[in-house]
Amino acid sequence: MNNRKCFSIVISVICLILFSFPPLIYAHAYIIKSNPYNNEVLKQSPQKVSIQFNETIQSVNNSIQIYDEKGNRVDQKNGGINPKNSTILECGLNHNLPNSAYRIQWKVISNDGHPVQGVISFQIGPGNKAKDGTTVSQKSNGYTPLLDLIIIRWIQYFSNACYVGILFFYLLIMPNELAQNEFVKTRFLRIINFSFLFLLFSILLNLPLMASIELTTSWSNVLNVQTLMDMVRNTALGKIWILQVDDLFFLSIFTYLLNAKKFNKPLFPWISFIFGIGLLLTKALTGHSFSRPNPTLPIGMDFLHLLAASIWIGSLVGIIAFFSLSKMMETKNLYFEILRRFSKWGTVIVLVLTTTGVFGAFLNIPNLSSLVYTDYGNTLLGKVILLVVMIIIAAINFLKGKRKKEKGLSTSLWSELITGMIVLLLSVILTNLPTAMASPGPENVTKIVEHAGSITLNITPNAIGENTLQVSLKDQNGQAMSNIEQVTLTLTSMERGMGDDTITLHKGTDGIYKAKGMDLNMAGRWNVHVHVLTKELNTIDTDIRIIVGSQ
């Protein structure tokens, strides 16, 4: 059985296992509903407060506390996860709270290990806020990757890519005439050993890293057996970490056998390759894809994205490591044959990266404005730009290899690899940022209504709490409509059955109608039905789907 058939069987088996894998964890929790909602004015004291999130949250390391305007705590100190619904954090309140302003301070841990915290304000009875009409913006802060996470996870990504990619390079790209060369085998083993050591180092550091993030404390406070054991026993990421350590154990055995047998047993490189891919799969199990109700396909796409990137980066390391072969007359033609073979795989790799990347972007980017208004969108744009640069450099290297031009090839190969390393760095940041779904930015949608004109809906800031809703009306000639009697919006949450909320907009200039309100009190998908009544009693109607952010 040749190596290409072996590779096809390996990938097919892994995909079969992957698509049969049950959902384990979710990523980056955000509020979809709170009771009371932000800036709500209540007529009487509630018995409890509750916050519902878009996903299951961990049962440990969460908190919810309620304070009055003097800073006194007014809850019953019984906050925790609702036993019947693990997406809800709730807490009982003291009885008969007086009329005053209050704030809810909350913190939860997403099942991907990222802390999310914030403040929700509400009021009981009339008071200063109600009198002057001011509101307080809801504060919700997701985890922002710090230097320790970025460095450790980048080392893990890069070393895993080197391990998997260099074995792929040996098994499917390296010509047989070179694969049996003692110099080539020795250099392959050196790269594999260094990759394994850095992979081991980064995965072992992942446990105290996760503990420091979840507990929002320093490393010195988590480097003890009890804290680390609690992480392993009580958190979803702890269980994934155990899978990674198990995988590393078997990987260490076959890495040792590779060194002992020096690639003379063809089965050992394939088994090592499979366990290396297994570590990539565990990374896909901790990404954004688990935030989906049906995460199997998104996880599969994430895994293929990681695999394609790892093969590209690791193969580049191999091409650069063996560049000296291009300077020897007896191996020069074989080296350029390596470039020719890699270019064929490169086309497939780019197609996989593009397909899976576009799929992921559609899941995590609700609209084009979120590319500008969110950290996630900005980071994704940077990654896409660098990936395009990397493809251009790869095309230049392909042409040099085809023409067997050694001059400048080393520099351009290093440029391609360094660009790829920066792309991996941005991937680390991207994976650990809240997606743009949590903060999509202002919504601006235009619908063309047949035989009537256009309706443009603008919602700012398009998040839970107070929003400015504006409708712009233009006729078929592009002129502002002036014969309008009334414009109403009917807001319907598509996440929960909450009923409809209809508001009437007030006229500004011709064709412009506005309103401010707290009607969007839940994050997620909403349907906005725009109803326009003209002075001739004709109606213009359209529906617009939007995604409301939580922060």
Coordinates of C-alpha atoms in Angstrom, one line a residue:
M1 CA 0.0 0.0 0.0
N2 CA 1.6 3.3 -1.0
N3 CA 1.8 6.4 1.2
R4 CA -1.0 8.4 -0.5
K5 CA -3.4 5.5 0.1
C6 CA -2.3 5.4 3.7
F7 CA -2.8 9.1 4.1
S8 CA -6.3 8.9 2.6
I9 CA -7.3 6.1 5.0
V10 CA -5.9 8.0 8.0
I11 CA -7.8 11.2 7.2
S12 CA -11.0 9.2 6.4
V13 CA -10.9 7.3 9.7
I14 CA -10.2 10.5 11.7
C15 CA -13.1 12.3 10.0
L16 CA -15.4 9.3 10.7
I17 CA -14.4 9.5 14.4
L18 CA -14.7 13.2 14.5
F19 CA -18.2 13.4 13.0
S20 CA -19.4 10.8 15.5
F21 CA -17.9 12.7 18.4
P22 CA -20.5 14.1 20.9
P23 CA -20.5 17.8 21.8
L24 CA -18.4 18.4 24.9
I25 CA -18.0 22.1 25.6
Y26 CA -18.9 25.5 24.3
A27 CA -17.0 28.8 23.8
H28 CA -17.2 32.3 25.0
A29 CA -20.5 32.8 26.9
Y30 CA -22.5 36.0 26.5
I31 CA -25.8 37.2 27.9
I32 CA -28.9 36.7 25.9
K33 CA -31.4 37.7 28.7
S34 CA -31.4 39.1 32.2
N35 CA -34.2 39.5 34.7
P36 CA -34.2 42.4 35.5
Y37 CA -32.7 43.7 32.2
N38 CA -30.2 46.5 32.2
N39 CA -31.7 49.9 33.4
E40 CA -35.1 48.3 34.0
V41 CA -37.2 50.2 36.5
L42 CA -39.2 47.8 38.7
K43 CA -42.4 48.8 40.6
Q44 CA -41.5 46.4 43.5
S45 CA -38.7 44.4 44.9
P46 CA -38.0 41.1 43.0
Q47 CA -37.4 37.9 44.8
K48 CA -34.3 37.0 42.8
V49 CA -32.2 38.1 39.8
S50 CA -31.2 35.8 36.9
I51 CA -28.9 36.0 33.9
Q52 CA -29.3 33.6 31.0
F53 CA -26.3 33.0 28.7
N54 CA -26.1 31.6 25.2
E55 CA -24.5 28.4 26.3
T56 CA -23.9 26.1 29.2
I57 CA -21.6 27.6 31.8
Q58 CA -19.3 25.9 34.1
S59 CA -20.6 25.1 37.6
V60 CA -17.4 26.2 39.3
N61 CA -15.6 29.6 39.7
N62 CA -18.7 31.7 39.0
S63 CA -20.2 34.5 41.1
I64 CA -23.2 36.9 41.3
Q65 CA -23.5 39.7 43.8
I66 CA -26.0 42.5 44.1
Y67 CA -25.2 45.9 45.7
D68 CA -27.3 49.0 46.5
E69 CA -26.1 52.5 45.6
K70 CA -24.2 52.8 48.9
G71 CA -22.2 49.7 48.1
N72 CA -24.0 47.4 50.6
R73 CA -24.6 43.8 49.5
V74 CA -28.3 43.0 49.3
D75 CA -28.4 39.4 48.0
Q76 CA -28.8 36.2 50.1
K77 CA -25.4 35.0 49.1
N78 CA -26.8 31.9 47.5
G79 CA -25.8 32.6 43.9
G80 CA -25.2 29.7 41.5
I81 CA -26.2 27.8 38.4
N82 CA -29.9 27.0 38.1
P83 CA -30.1 23.2 38.7
K84 CA -32.7 22.8 35.9
N85 CA -31.0 25.0 33.3
S86 CA -27.2 25.3 33.3
T87 CA -27.3 28.4 31.1
I88 CA -28.8 30.5 33.9
L89 CA -26.9 32.1 36.8
E90 CA -29.2 33.3 39.6
C91 CA -29.3 34.7 43.1
G92 CA -32.0 35.4 45.7
L93 CA -32.5 38.9 47.1
N94 CA -33.2 40.2 50.5
H95 CA -36.9 40.7 51.1
N96 CA -38.6 44.1 50.5
L97 CA -35.7 46.1 49.1
P98 CA -36.3 49.8 49.4
N99 CA -36.7 52.1 46.3
S100 CA -33.1 52.7 45.1
A101 CA -30.6 52.0 42.3
Y102 CA -28.9 48.6 42.3
R103 CA -26.2 46.8 40.4
I104 CA -25.6 43.2 39.6
Q105 CA -21.9 42.1 39.5
W106 CA -21.5 38.8 37.8
K107 CA -18.8 36.4 36.6
V108 CA -19.0 33.1 34.8
I109 CA -16.6 30.7 33.1
S110 CA -17.3 29.6 29.6
N111 CA -16.7 25.9 29.1
D112 CA -13.7 26.8 27.0
G113 CA -12.2 28.2 30.2
H114 CA -12.5 31.9 29.5
P115 CA -13.9 34.2 32.2
V116 CA -16.7 36.6 31.3
Q117 CA -17.8 39.2 33.7
G118 CA -19.9 42.4 33.8
V119 CA -22.4 44.7 35.6
I120 CA -26.1 45.1 35.1
S121 CA -27.9 48.1 36.6
F122 CA -31.6 48.2 37.6
Q123 CA -33.8 50.3 39.8
I124 CA -36.7 49.7 42.2
G125 CA -39.3 52.5 42.2
P126 CA -38.9 56.1 40.9
G127 CA -35.6 57.8 41.5
N128 CA -33.0 60.0 40.0
K129 CA -32.4 57.8 37.0
A130 CA -36.1 57.7 36.1
K131 CA -36.5 61.4 36.6
D132 CA -33.7 62.6 34.4
G133 CA -34.1 59.8 31.9
T134 CA -30.4 58.8 32.0
T135 CA -29.3 55.2 31.6
V136 CA -26.2 53.2 32.4
S137 CA -24.7 51.1 29.7
Q138 CA -24.5 47.4 30.5
K139 CA -20.9 46.4 31.0
S140 CA -19.8 42.9 29.8
N141 CA -16.2 42.0 29.4
G142 CA -14.9 38.9 27.8
Y143 CA -11.4 37.5 28.2
T144 CA -8.7 39.3 26.3
P145 CA -5.6 37.1 25.6
L146 CA -2.6 38.1 27.6
L147 CA 1.1 37.5 26.8
D148 CA 1.4 34.3 28.8
L149 CA -1.4 32.7 26.9
I150 CA -0.2 34.0 23.5
I151 CA 3.3 32.7 24.0
I152 CA 2.4 29.2 25.3
R153 CA -0.4 28.6 22.8
W154 CA 1.8 29.8 19.9
I155 CA 4.5 27.4 20.9
Q156 CA 1.9 24.6 21.1
Y157 CA 0.5 25.5 17.6
F158 CA 3.9 25.8 16.0
S159 CA 5.5 22.7 17.5
N160 CA 2.4 20.6 16.7
A161 CA 2.5 22.0 13.1
C162 CA 6.2 21.1 12.9
Y163 CA 5.6 17.6 14.2
V164 CA 2.7 16.8 11.9
G165 CA 4.0 18.7 8.9
I166 CA 7.5 17.2 9.0
L167 CA 6.1 13.7 9.1
F168 CA 3.7 14.5 6.2
F169 CA 6.7 15.9 4.4
Y170 CA 8.7 12.7 5.0
L171 CA 5.9 10.3 4.1
L172 CA 4.3 12.0 1.1
I173 CA 6.7 14.5 -0.4
M174 CA 10.3 13.4 0.2
P175 CA 11.6 11.3 -2.8
N176 CA 12.6 7.7 -1.8
E177 CA 16.2 8.3 -3.0
L178 CA 16.6 11.0 -0.3
A179 CA 14.3 9.5 2.4
Q180 CA 16.8 6.6 3.0
N181 CA 19.8 9.0 3.2
E182 CA 21.4 8.9 6.7
F183 CA 21.9 12.7 6.7
V184 CA 18.3 13.2 5.8
K185 CA 17.1 10.8 8.5
T186 CA 19.2 12.4 11.2
R187 CA 17.9 15.9 10.3
F188 CA 14.3 14.7 10.3
L189 CA 14.7 13.1 13.7
R190 CA 16.3 16.3 15.1
I191 CA 13.3 18.4 13.9
I192 CA 10.8 15.8 15.3
N193 CA 12.6 15.6 18.7
F194 CA 12.7 19.4 19.1
S195 CA 9.0 19.6 18.0
F196 CA 8.0 17.0 20.6
L197 CA 9.9 18.7 23.4
F198 CA 8.3 22.0 22.8
L199 CA 4.9 20.4 22.4
L200 CA 5.4 18.6 25.7
F201 CA 6.5 21.9 27.4
S202 CA 3.6 23.9 26.1
I203 CA 0.9 21.3 27.0
L204 CA 2.2 20.9 30.5
L205 CA 2.1 24.6 31.0
N206 CA -1.4 24.8 29.7
L207 CA -2.9 23.5 33.0
P208 CA -1.6 26.3 35.3
L209 CA -2.3 28.7 32.5
M210 CA -6.0 27.7 32.4
A211 CA -6.2 27.8 36.2
S212 CA -4.8 31.4 36.3
I213 CA -7.3 32.5 33.6
E214 CA -10.3 30.9 35.2
L215 CA -9.5 32.1 38.7
T216 CA -8.3 35.5 37.4
T217 CA -5.2 35.3 39.5
S218 CA -1.4 35.1 39.1
W219 CA 0.6 31.9 38.3
S220 CA 2.1 31.9 41.8
N221 CA -1.4 31.3 43.3
V222 CA -2.3 28.3 41.1
L223 CA 1.0 26.4 41.2
N224 CA -0.2 23.9 43.9
V225 CA -1.5 20.4 43.7
Q226 CA -5.0 21.1 45.0
T227 CA -5.8 23.9 42.6
L228 CA -4.5 22.0 39.6
M229 CA -6.4 18.8 40.6
D230 CA -9.6 20.9 41.0
M231 CA -9.0 22.1 37.4
V232 CA -8.6 18.6 36.1
R233 CA -11.7 17.2 38.0
N234 CA -14.2 20.0 37.7
T235 CA -13.6 21.8 34.4
A236 CA -14.2 20.8 30.8
L237 CA -10.8 22.1 29.7
G238 CA -9.2 19.9 32.5
K239 CA -10.7 16.8 30.8
I240 CA -9.4 17.9 27.4
W241 CA -6.0 18.5 29.0
I242 CA -6.1 14.8 30.2
L243 CA -6.8 13.7 26.6
Q244 CA -3.8 15.7 25.5
V245 CA -1.5 14.2 28.1
D246 CA -2.7 10.7 27.2
D247 CA -2.0 11.5 23.5
L248 CA 1.5 12.8 24.5
F249 CA 2.2 9.6 26.4
F250 CA 1.7 7.4 23.3
L251 CA 3.4 10.0 21.1
S252 CA 6.5 9.9 23.3
I253 CA 6.6 6.1 22.9
F254 CA 6.5 6.2 19.1
T255 CA 8.9 9.2 18.9
Y256 CA 11.4 7.1 20.9
L257 CA 10.8 4.2 18.5
L258 CA 11.4 6.5 15.5
N259 CA 14.7 7.4 17.0
A260 CA 15.6 3.8 17.8
K261 CA 14.7 2.4 14.4
K262 CA 15.6 5.6 12.4
F263 CA 12.6 5.3 10.1
N264 CA 13.4 1.7 9.1
K265 CA 10.0 0.6 10.3
P266 CA 7.5 2.4 8.0
L267 CA 4.6 1.8 10.5
F268 CA 6.1 4.0 13.2
P269 CA 6.1 7.3 11.2
W270 CA 2.4 6.7 10.4
I271 CA 1.4 6.0 14.0
S272 CA 3.3 9.1 15.1
F273 CA 1.6 11.1 12.4
I274 CA -1.8 9.9 13.7
F275 CA -1.1 10.8 17.3
G276 CA 0.1 14.2 16.2
I277 CA -3.1 14.7 14.3
G278 CA -4.9 13.7 17.5
L279 CA -3.5 16.6 19.3
L280 CA -4.8 18.9 16.6
L281 CA -8.2 17.4 17.1
T282 CA -8.1 18.3 20.8
K283 CA -7.4 21.9 19.9
A284 CA -10.5 21.9 17.6
L285 CA -12.5 20.6 20.6
T286 CA -11.8 23.8 22.6
G287 CA -12.5 26.4 19.9
H288 CA -15.5 28.6 19.0
S289 CA -17.3 25.8 17.2
F290 CA -18.7 24.3 20.3
S291 CA -20.8 27.4 20.8
R292 CA -23.1 26.1 18.1
P293 CA -26.2 24.1 18.8
N294 CA -25.0 21.4 16.4
P295 CA -21.2 21.7 16.6
T296 CA -20.1 18.6 14.7
L297 CA -19.7 20.2 11.3
P298 CA -18.0 23.4 12.6
I299 CA -15.6 21.2 14.7
G300 CA -14.8 19.2 11.6
M301 CA -14.1 22.4 9.7
D302 CA -11.8 23.7 12.4
F303 CA -9.9 20.4 12.5
L304 CA -9.3 20.5 8.7
H305 CA -8.3 24.1 8.9
L306 CA -5.7 23.3 11.6
L307 CA -4.5 20.2 9.7
A308 CA -4.0 22.1 6.5
A309 CA -2.2 24.9 8.2
S310 CA 0.1 22.4 10.1
I311 CA 1.0 20.5 6.9
W312 CA 1.9 23.8 5.2
I313 CA 4.0 25.2 8.1
G314 CA 5.7 21.9 8.9
S315 CA 6.5 21.1 5.2
L316 CA 8.0 24.6 4.9
V317 CA 10.3 23.8 7.9
G318 CA 11.4 20.7 6.1
I319 CA 12.0 22.5 2.8
I320 CA 14.2 25.0 4.6
A321 CA 16.0 22.4 6.7
F322 CA 17.1 20.6 3.6
F323 CA 17.9 23.6 1.5
S324 CA 21.6 22.6 1.5
L325 CA 20.6 19.7 -0.8
S326 CA 20.0 22.3 -3.6
K327 CA 23.7 23.3 -3.5
M328 CA 25.0 19.7 -4.2
M329 CA 25.1 18.6 -7.8
E330 CA 24.0 15.0 -7.0
T331 CA 20.9 16.1 -5.0
K332 CA 20.0 19.5 -6.7
N333 CA 17.4 18.0 -9.1
L334 CA 15.9 15.9 -6.3
Y335 CA 15.5 19.0 -4.1
F336 CA 13.6 20.9 -6.9
E337 CA 11.5 17.7 -7.3
I338 CA 10.5 18.2 -3.6
L339 CA 9.4 21.8 -4.5
R340 CA 7.4 20.5 -7.4
R341 CA 5.7 17.8 -5.3
F342 CA 4.9 20.2 -2.5
S343 CA 3.3 22.7 -4.9
K344 CA 0.7 20.1 -5.9
W345 CA -0.2 19.6 -2.3
G346 CA -0.1 23.4 -1.8
T347 CA -3.0 23.8 -4.1
V348 CA -5.1 21.4 -2.1
I349 CA -4.0 23.1 1.2
V350 CA -5.0 26.6 0.0
L351 CA -8.4 25.3 -1.1
V352 CA -9.0 23.6 2.3
L353 CA -7.8 26.7 4.2
T354 CA -10.0 29.0 2.1
T355 CA -13.1 26.8 2.3
T356 CA -12.9 26.2 6.1
G357 CA -11.9 29.8 6.7
V358 CA -14.9 31.2 4.9
F359 CA -17.1 28.7 6.7
G360 CA -15.8 29.8 10.1
A361 CA -16.2 33.5 9.1
F362 CA -19.8 33.0 8.2
L363 CA -20.4 31.4 11.6
N364 CA -18.6 34.1 13.7
I365 CA -19.1 37.3 11.7
P366 CA -22.7 38.5 11.7
N367 CA -22.2 41.4 9.4
L368 CA -19.5 43.4 7.5
S369 CA -19.5 46.2 10.1
S370 CA -18.3 43.8 12.8
L371 CA -15.1 43.4 10.8
V372 CA -14.4 47.0 11.7
Y373 CA -16.0 47.4 15.1
T374 CA -14.8 44.3 16.9
D375 CA -11.4 43.0 17.9
Y376 CA -12.3 39.6 16.5
G377 CA -13.1 41.2 13.1
N378 CA -9.9 43.2 13.1
T379 CA -7.8 40.2 13.9
L380 CA -9.5 38.1 11.3
L381 CA -8.8 40.8 8.7
G382 CA -5.2 40.8 9.6
K383 CA -5.0 37.0 9.3
V384 CA -6.7 37.0 5.9
I385 CA -4.3 39.7 4.6
L386 CA -1.2 37.8 5.8
L387 CA -2.6 34.6 4.4
V388 CA -2.9 36.3 1.0
V389 CA 0.7 37.5 1.3
M390 CA 1.7 34.0 2.2
I391 CA 0.0 32.6 -0.9
I392 CA 1.7 35.2 -3.2
I393 CA 5.1 34.3 -1.7
A394 CA 4.3 30.6 -2.2
A395 CA 3.5 31.2 -5.8
I396 CA 6.8 33.0 -6.3
N397 CA 8.6 30.1 -4.7
F398 CA 6.8 27.7 -7.0
L399 CA 8.0 29.6 -10.0
K400 CA 11.5 29.6 -8.8
G401 CA 11.4 25.9 -8.1
K402 CA 9.9 25.2 -11.5
R403 CA 12.7 27.2 -13.2
K404 CA 15.3 25.6 -10.8
K405 CA 16.5 29.1 -9.7
E406 CA 18.4 28.8 -6.5
K407 CA 19.1 32.6 -6.3
G408 CA 16.9 34.3 -3.7
L409 CA 15.0 31.1 -3.0
S410 CA 16.2 30.7 0.6
T411 CA 15.1 34.3 1.4
S412 CA 11.6 33.9 -0.1
L413 CA 11.2 30.5 1.7
W414 CA 12.0 32.1 5.0
S415 CA 9.7 34.9 4.2
E416 CA 6.9 32.4 3.6
L417 CA 7.6 30.6 6.8
I418 CA 7.8 33.7 9.0
T419 CA 4.5 35.0 7.5
G420 CA 3.0 31.6 8.4
M421 CA 4.3 31.9 11.9
I422 CA 2.7 35.3 12.3
V423 CA -0.6 33.8 10.9
L424 CA -0.4 31.1 13.6
L425 CA 0.1 33.9 16.2
L426 CA -3.0 35.7 15.0
S427 CA -4.9 32.3 15.1
V428 CA -4.0 32.0 18.8
I429 CA -5.4 35.5 19.5
L430 CA -8.5 34.8 17.3
T431 CA -9.3 31.6 19.1
N432 CA -9.2 33.2 22.5
L433 CA -11.2 36.4 21.6
P434 CA -15.0 36.5 21.9
T435 CA -16.5 36.2 18.5
A436 CA -18.1 39.2 16.7
M437 CA -21.5 37.7 17.6
A438 CA -21.1 39.1 21.1
S439 CA -20.5 42.6 19.8
P440 CA -21.5 42.9 16.1
G441 CA -21.6 46.7 16.1
P442 CA -24.3 49.0 14.6
E443 CA -26.7 47.4 12.2
N444 CA -27.5 49.1 8.9
V445 CA -29.7 47.1 6.5
T446 CA -31.5 48.3 3.3
K447 CA -34.4 46.4 1.8
I448 CA -35.8 47.1 -1.6
V449 CA -39.7 46.8 -1.6
E450 CA -41.2 46.1 -5.0
H451 CA -43.2 49.0 -6.5
A452 CA -42.5 51.1 -3.4
G453 CA -38.8 52.0 -2.9
S454 CA -36.3 51.2 -0.2
I455 CA -36.4 50.9 3.5
T456 CA -33.1 51.3 5.5
L457 CA -33.0 50.2 9.1
N458 CA -30.2 51.5 11.4
I459 CA -29.8 50.3 15.0
T460 CA -27.1 51.8 17.2
P461 CA -25.2 50.5 19.2
N462 CA -27.1 47.3 18.5
A463 CA -26.6 45.7 21.9
I464 CA -28.7 44.8 24.9
G465 CA -30.0 48.0 26.6
E466 CA -30.9 51.3 25.1
N467 CA -30.7 51.6 21.3
T468 CA -31.5 54.3 18.7
L469 CA -33.7 52.8 16.0
Q470 CA -33.9 54.8 12.7
V471 CA -35.8 54.0 9.5
S472 CA -35.0 55.9 6.3
L473 CA -37.6 55.7 3.5
K474 CA -36.9 56.5 -0.2
D475 CA -39.2 56.2 -3.2
Q476 CA -38.3 54.4 -6.4
N477 CA -36.5 57.6 -7.7
G478 CA -34.3 57.7 -4.6
Q479 CA -36.0 60.6 -3.0
A480 CA -37.1 60.8 0.6
M481 CA -40.8 59.9 1.1
S482 CA -42.9 62.7 2.4
N483 CA -46.4 61.2 2.3
I484 CA -46.0 59.1 5.4
E485 CA -48.6 58.9 8.1
Q486 CA -47.0 56.5 10.5
V487 CA -44.0 54.1 10.9
T488 CA -44.0 51.2 13.4
L489 CA -41.5 48.5 14.2
T490 CA -42.5 45.1 15.6
L491 CA -39.6 43.4 17.3
T492 CA -39.6 39.6 17.8
S493 CA -36.8 37.6 19.4
M494 CA -36.1 34.4 17.5
E495 CA -34.2 33.0 20.4
R496 CA -37.0 32.7 23.0
G497 CA -40.8 32.9 22.8
M498 CA -41.2 36.4 24.4
G499 CA -44.0 37.8 22.3
D500 CA -43.9 40.8 20.0
D501 CA -43.0 44.4 21.0
T502 CA -44.3 47.2 18.8
I503 CA -43.0 50.7 18.9
T504 CA -44.0 53.8 16.9
L505 CA -41.2 55.9 15.5
H506 CA -41.2 59.7 15.5
K507 CA -40.7 61.8 12.4
G508 CA -37.4 63.8 12.0
T509 CA -36.8 65.2 8.5
D510 CA -38.6 63.9 5.5
G511 CA -38.2 60.2 5.2
I512 CA -36.4 59.8 8.5
Y513 CA -38.1 58.3 11.6
K514 CA -36.5 57.6 14.9
A515 CA -37.0 56.2 18.4
K516 CA -35.0 55.4 21.4
G517 CA -35.8 52.5 23.7
M518 CA -34.8 49.5 25.8
D519 CA -36.8 47.1 23.6
L520 CA -33.9 44.9 22.5
N521 CA -33.4 43.2 25.9
M522 CA -31.9 39.9 24.7
A523 CA -28.9 39.1 22.6
G524 CA -29.1 37.0 19.5
R525 CA -31.3 36.8 16.5
W526 CA -34.3 39.2 16.1
N527 CA -36.9 39.8 13.4
V528 CA -37.8 43.5 12.8
H529 CA -41.1 44.0 10.9
V530 CA -41.2 47.4 9.4
H531 CA -44.8 48.7 8.8
V532 CA -45.3 52.0 6.9
L533 CA -48.7 53.6 6.5
T534 CA -49.0 56.4 3.9
K535 CA -51.4 59.3 4.0
E536 CA -53.4 57.6 1.2
L537 CA -53.8 54.6 3.7
N538 CA -51.5 52.4 1.6
T539 CA -49.1 50.1 3.4
I540 CA -45.4 49.2 2.9
D541 CA -44.1 46.2 4.8
T542 CA -40.9 44.3 5.0
D543 CA -39.0 42.0 7.5
I544 CA -35.4 42.5 8.4
R545 CA -33.3 39.9 10.4
I546 CA -30.7 41.3 12.7
I547 CA -28.3 40.0 15.4
V548 CA -28.2 41.9 18.6
G549 CA -24.9 41.9 20.6
S550 CA -24.5 41.5 24.4
Q551 CA -21.9 44.2 24.8

